[in-house]
Amino acid sequence: MGRLGCAKAPSLLLTMAECRAVFELQSFYALRMLMKKFPKGDGHPVLVLPGFLASDTSTLPLRKVLKDLGYNTYGWKLGRNLTFNPEREQQMHDRVLDIHRREGRQISIIGWSLGGVFAREIAKFMPDKTRSVISLGSPIIGNTDYSNAKTLFEAINGKPEGDYVERYERSGEAPPVPTTSIYSKSDGIVSWQGSIQMPGEQTENIEVPASHFGLGFNPAVIYAVADRLAQVEGEWAPFVPAGPAKLIYSTPSMAEAAPA
């Protein structure tokens, strides 16, 4: 069955190591002024979706940096990310439509963890409104067994039914817009194998040294996000770290990105 047949959530040791996010937050504030020198783009709108159990408060550090870089940033304004149903999905679509009407431009959507799954699905429904998608530590390949949050998510939302069963199974298909998956092999919540999207003309995977809880404010992650957003519209190209950055970032081999 390939990669999906051997899905496994991160080990207890990796999950316990998530406490290192405290040090990532410290590094965020230590390098806060330096981040104003990160790549700047054309100031298009950026919507940031929080992870499971989180709210817009969690994405505030990232949104503030992107605002400093000239982007019009938006939270999802839907409270805590707990439930997923047709009503919640429509609310996300309405949020995108509202931002698009206000800005008159396509929107880049960044999603942290479960928010990244939502970001990809939004882009599939509204590719004409979406400029690019960036997911951070998201279980994007259609198998929730890669996530330690599966049991709690299903306790709140139940298992998928009806049309959502097929959609979950097909969630690994990338939307028809430039799509970046940023992941960490030391992620203690979502196994990195669950965050690898298949190679394509507009898809890429970027490995970073980060915890799952630190992905939204880890300086290395924010630099990669800024680099991706800064690309000229319609001229997307894969991320290529240069110089010392090669020591921080890497991309998976074709063998890692393909089914086993």
mmCIF file of C-alpha atoms in Angstrom, residues 11-214:
data_model
loop_
_atom_site.group_PDB
_atom_site.id
_atom_site.type_symbol
_atom_site.label_atom_id
_atom_site.label_comp_id
_atom_site.label_asym_id
_atom_site.label_seq_id
_atom_site.Cartn_x
_atom_site.Cartn_y
_atom_site.Cartn_z
ATOM 1 C CA SER A 11 7.223 8.796 19.129
ATOM 2 C CA LEU A 12 6.626 9.780 22.749
ATOM 3 C CA LEU A 13 10.218 11.013 22.926
ATOM 4 C CA LEU A 14 9.662 13.461 20.053
ATOM 5 C CA THR A 15 6.385 14.598 21.561
ATOM 6 C CA MET A 16 8.043 15.282 24.898
ATOM 7 C CA ALA A 17 10.752 17.259 23.098
ATOM 8 C CA GLU A 18 8.126 19.762 21.909
ATOM 9 C CA CYS A 19 8.959 21.816 25.009
ATOM 10 C CA ARG A 20 11.902 23.207 23.009
ATOM 11 C CA ALA A 21 9.407 25.554 21.367
ATOM 12 C CA VAL A 22 10.102 27.855 24.324
ATOM 13 C CA PHE A 23 13.633 28.372 23.012
ATOM 14 C CA GLU A 24 12.331 28.964 19.500
ATOM 15 C CA LEU A 25 10.081 31.703 20.861
ATOM 16 C CA GLN A 26 13.089 33.240 22.609
ATOM 17 C CA SER A 27 15.048 33.175 19.360
ATOM 18 C CA PHE A 28 12.106 34.844 17.621
ATOM 19 C CA TYR A 29 12.267 37.845 19.939
ATOM 20 C CA ALA A 30 16.081 37.897 19.869
ATOM 21 C CA LEU A 31 16.053 38.138 16.065
ATOM 22 C CA ARG A 32 12.880 40.194 15.740
ATOM 23 C CA MET A 33 14.549 43.327 14.359
ATOM 24 C CA LEU A 34 16.685 41.300 11.943
ATOM 25 C CA MET A 35 13.528 39.801 10.446
ATOM 26 C CA LYS A 36 12.651 43.198 9.014
ATOM 27 C CA LYS A 37 15.483 42.512 6.548
ATOM 28 C CA PHE A 38 13.892 39.304 5.290
ATOM 29 C CA PRO A 39 12.807 39.187 1.600
ATOM 30 C CA LYS A 40 10.008 41.612 0.761
ATOM 31 C CA GLY A 41 7.377 41.033 -1.900
ATOM 32 C CA ASP A 42 4.664 43.091 -3.553
ATOM 33 C CA GLY A 43 2.459 43.490 -0.498
ATOM 34 C CA HIS A 44 -0.343 41.150 -1.584
ATOM 35 C CA PRO A 45 -2.819 39.909 1.060
ATOM 36 C CA VAL A 46 -1.886 36.940 3.247
ATOM 37 C CA LEU A 47 -4.367 34.890 5.282
ATOM 38 C CA VAL A 48 -2.961 32.791 8.140
ATOM 39 C CA LEU A 49 -4.934 29.846 9.554
ATOM 40 C CA PRO A 50 -4.167 28.449 13.036
ATOM 41 C CA GLY A 51 -3.606 24.836 13.965
ATOM 42 C CA PHE A 52 -5.939 22.463 15.780
ATOM 43 C CA LEU A 53 -6.984 23.818 19.217
ATOM 44 C CA ALA A 54 -5.333 27.182 18.451
ATOM 45 C CA SER A 55 -6.694 30.619 17.579
ATOM 46 C CA ASP A 56 -5.505 33.753 15.795
ATOM 47 C CA THR A 57 -3.403 34.573 18.850
ATOM 48 C CA SER A 58 -0.992 31.782 17.904
ATOM 49 C CA THR A 59 -0.364 33.238 14.444
ATOM 50 C CA LEU A 60 0.120 36.818 15.626
ATOM 51 C CA PRO A 61 3.970 36.709 15.676
ATOM 52 C CA LEU A 62 4.111 35.478 12.069
ATOM 53 C CA ARG A 63 1.497 37.956 10.907
ATOM 54 C CA LYS A 64 3.357 40.849 12.563
ATOM 55 C CA VAL A 65 6.598 39.971 10.771
ATOM 56 C CA LEU A 66 4.815 39.684 7.434
ATOM 57 C CA LYS A 67 3.127 43.025 8.083
ATOM 58 C CA ASP A 68 6.587 44.557 8.659
ATOM 59 C CA LEU A 69 7.578 43.143 5.264
ATOM 60 C CA GLY A 70 4.717 45.033 3.624
ATOM 61 C CA TYR A 71 1.969 42.415 3.365
ATOM 62 C CA ASN A 72 -1.647 42.969 4.332
ATOM 63 C CA THR A 73 -2.065 40.121 6.797
ATOM 64 C CA TYR A 74 -5.290 38.594 8.075
ATOM 65 C CA GLY A 75 -6.294 36.101 10.754
ATOM 66 C CA TRP A 76 -9.200 33.788 10.121
ATOM 67 C CA LYS A 77 -11.449 35.400 12.809
ATOM 68 C CA LEU A 78 -13.235 32.129 13.568
ATOM 69 C CA GLY A 79 -12.136 31.639 17.138
ATOM 70 C CA ARG A 80 -10.442 28.442 18.247
ATOM 71 C CA ASN A 81 -9.815 25.757 15.624
ATOM 72 C CA LEU A 82 -11.801 22.874 17.087
ATOM 73 C CA THR A 83 -14.515 21.719 14.716
ATOM 74 C CA PHE A 84 -14.750 21.026 11.034
ATOM 75 C CA ASN A 85 -18.092 20.752 9.282
ATOM 76 C CA PRO A 86 -19.851 22.281 6.253
ATOM 77 C CA GLU A 87 -20.722 25.414 8.222
ATOM 78 C CA ARG A 88 -17.126 26.004 9.323
ATOM 79 C CA GLU A 89 -15.868 25.341 5.807
ATOM 80 C CA GLN A 90 -18.306 27.893 4.398
ATOM 81 C CA GLN A 91 -17.118 30.417 6.982
ATOM 82 C CA MET A 92 -13.547 29.968 5.739
ATOM 83 C CA HIS A 93 -14.667 30.415 2.138
ATOM 84 C CA ASP A 94 -16.555 33.560 3.122
ATOM 85 C CA ARG A 95 -13.443 34.908 4.827
ATOM 86 C CA VAL A 96 -11.424 34.438 1.633
ATOM 87 C CA LEU A 97 -14.139 36.064 -0.462
ATOM 88 C CA ASP A 98 -14.325 39.017 1.908
ATOM 89 C CA ILE A 99 -10.545 39.565 1.777
ATOM 90 C CA HIS A 100 -10.515 39.199 -1.996
ATOM 91 C CA ARG A 101 -13.292 41.778 -2.394
ATOM 92 C CA ARG A 102 -11.484 44.153 -0.060
ATOM 93 C CA GLU A 103 -8.063 43.766 -1.670
ATOM 94 C CA GLY A 104 -8.939 43.053 -5.278
ATOM 95 C CA ARG A 105 -5.986 40.676 -5.471
ATOM 96 C CA GLN A 106 -5.271 36.981 -5.100
ATOM 97 C CA ILE A 107 -4.473 35.812 -1.576
ATOM 98 C CA SER A 108 -1.609 33.683 -0.275
ATOM 99 C CA ILE A 109 -2.862 31.299 2.416
ATOM 100 C CA ILE A 110 -0.605 29.994 5.167
ATOM 101 C CA GLY A 111 -1.851 27.195 7.390
ATOM 102 C CA TRP A 112 -0.212 25.817 10.531
ATOM 103 C CA SER A 113 -0.803 22.099 11.143
ATOM 104 C CA LEU A 114 -4.530 21.417 10.563
ATOM 105 C CA GLY A 115 -4.774 24.941 9.205
ATOM 106 C CA GLY A 116 -2.533 23.856 6.344
ATOM 107 C CA VAL A 117 -4.979 21.107 5.402
ATOM 108 C CA PHE A 118 -7.740 23.713 5.331
ATOM 109 C CA ALA A 119 -5.576 26.107 3.287
ATOM 110 C CA ARG A 120 -5.045 23.485 0.588
ATOM 111 C CA GLU A 121 -8.745 22.643 0.423
ATOM 112 C CA ILE A 122 -9.705 26.308 0.173
ATOM 113 C CA ALA A 123 -7.300 26.711 -2.739
ATOM 114 C CA LYS A 124 -8.871 23.731 -4.503
ATOM 115 C CA PHE A 125 -12.281 25.381 -4.303
ATOM 116 C CA MET A 126 -11.038 28.886 -5.086
ATOM 117 C CA PRO A 127 -7.887 28.702 -7.210
ATOM 118 C CA ASP A 128 -8.838 31.974 -8.894
ATOM 119 C CA LYS A 129 -8.747 33.723 -5.514
ATOM 120 C CA THR A 130 -5.574 31.996 -4.299
ATOM 121 C CA ARG A 131 -2.050 33.032 -5.210
ATOM 122 C CA SER A 132 -0.129 30.380 -3.249
ATOM 123 C CA VAL A 133 -0.426 27.999 -0.308
ATOM 124 C CA ILE A 134 2.135 27.343 2.423
ATOM 125 C CA SER A 135 1.540 24.645 5.040
ATOM 126 C CA LEU A 136 3.527 24.329 8.268
ATOM 127 C CA GLY A 137 3.812 20.831 9.715
ATOM 128 C CA SER A 138 0.488 19.795 8.214
ATOM 129 C CA PRO A 139 -0.773 16.182 7.809
ATOM 130 C CA ILE A 140 -1.531 16.664 4.133
ATOM 131 C CA ILE A 141 -1.430 13.237 2.541
ATOM 132 C CA GLY A 142 -4.856 11.931 3.459
ATOM 133 C CA ASN A 143 -4.048 9.739 6.460
ATOM 134 C CA THR A 144 -4.632 11.066 9.979
ATOM 135 C CA ASP A 145 -2.563 8.217 11.483
ATOM 136 C CA TYR A 146 0.478 10.449 11.005
ATOM 137 C CA SER A 147 -0.805 12.823 13.699
ATOM 138 C CA ASN A 148 -0.817 12.469 17.470
ATOM 139 C CA ALA A 149 -3.866 14.728 17.491
ATOM 140 C CA LYS A 150 -6.019 12.198 15.603
ATOM 141 C CA THR A 151 -7.793 10.750 18.657
ATOM 142 C CA LEU A 152 -8.730 14.132 20.089
ATOM 143 C CA PHE A 153 -9.798 15.495 16.709
ATOM 144 C CA GLU A 154 -12.091 12.528 16.108
ATOM 145 C CA ALA A 155 -13.445 12.741 19.674
ATOM 146 C CA ILE A 156 -14.584 16.297 18.923
ATOM 147 C CA ASN A 157 -15.576 15.922 15.277
ATOM 148 C CA GLY A 158 -16.241 12.223 14.804
ATOM 149 C CA LYS A 159 -14.877 10.257 11.884
ATOM 150 C CA PRO A 160 -15.451 11.649 8.382
ATOM 151 C CA GLU A 161 -18.708 10.654 6.730
ATOM 152 C CA GLY A 162 -20.310 11.025 3.322
ATOM 153 C CA ASP A 163 -18.448 13.200 0.840
ATOM 154 C CA TYR A 164 -15.787 14.008 3.410
ATOM 155 C CA VAL A 165 -14.472 10.435 3.363
ATOM 156 C CA GLU A 166 -13.385 10.779 -0.258
ATOM 157 C CA ARG A 167 -12.105 14.277 0.327
ATOM 158 C CA TYR A 168 -9.912 13.110 3.208
ATOM 159 C CA GLU A 169 -8.536 10.337 1.024
ATOM 160 C CA ARG A 170 -7.776 12.821 -1.766
ATOM 161 C CA SER A 171 -6.392 15.560 0.465
ATOM 162 C CA GLY A 172 -2.882 14.602 -0.608
ATOM 163 C CA GLU A 173 -3.590 16.039 -4.043
ATOM 164 C CA ALA A 174 -2.088 19.508 -4.227
ATOM 165 C CA PRO A 175 -4.253 22.471 -5.263
ATOM 166 C CA PRO A 176 -3.659 23.967 -8.740
ATOM 167 C CA VAL A 177 -1.552 26.833 -7.357
ATOM 168 C CA PRO A 178 2.059 27.069 -6.116
ATOM 169 C CA THR A 179 2.113 24.960 -2.950
ATOM 170 C CA THR A 180 4.881 24.693 -0.349
ATOM 171 C CA SER A 181 4.992 22.236 2.542
ATOM 172 C CA ILE A 182 7.380 23.204 5.339
ATOM 173 C CA TYR A 183 8.051 20.366 7.768
ATOM 174 C CA SER A 184 10.457 19.134 10.433
ATOM 175 C CA LYS A 185 11.802 15.627 10.893
ATOM 176 C CA SER A 186 11.777 16.251 14.654
ATOM 177 C CA ASP A 187 8.093 17.256 14.694
ATOM 178 C CA GLY A 188 6.542 15.701 17.780
ATOM 179 C CA ILE A 189 2.891 16.040 16.707
ATOM 180 C CA VAL A 190 2.776 15.245 12.964
ATOM 181 C CA SER A 191 5.234 12.745 11.486
ATOM 182 C CA TRP A 192 7.226 14.410 8.742
ATOM 183 C CA GLN A 193 6.297 11.662 6.271
ATOM 184 C CA GLY A 194 2.717 12.885 6.485
ATOM 185 C CA SER A 195 3.776 16.370 5.396
ATOM 186 C CA ILE A 196 5.585 15.399 2.182
ATOM 187 C CA GLN A 197 3.709 16.231 -1.001
ATOM 188 C CA MET A 198 4.484 14.548 -4.283
ATOM 189 C CA PRO A 199 6.799 16.325 -6.738
ATOM 190 C CA GLY A 200 5.054 18.555 -9.277
ATOM 191 C CA GLU A 201 5.517 21.658 -11.378
ATOM 192 C CA GLN A 202 4.164 23.860 -8.588
ATOM 193 C CA THR A 203 4.839 21.817 -5.449
ATOM 194 C CA GLU A 204 7.792 21.683 -3.093
ATOM 195 C CA ASN A 205 8.827 20.465 0.342
ATOM 196 C CA ILE A 206 11.212 22.322 2.637
ATOM 197 C CA GLU A 207 12.715 20.706 5.732
ATOM 198 C CA VAL A 208 13.522 22.970 8.674
ATOM 199 C CA PRO A 209 14.955 22.360 12.171
ATOM 200 C CA ALA A 210 11.902 23.105 14.307
ATOM 201 C CA SER A 211 9.393 21.733 16.754
ATOM 202 C CA HIS A 212 5.741 21.482 15.773
ATOM 203 C CA PHE A 213 4.665 24.053 18.340
ATOM 204 C CA GLY A 214 7.437 26.407 17.217
#
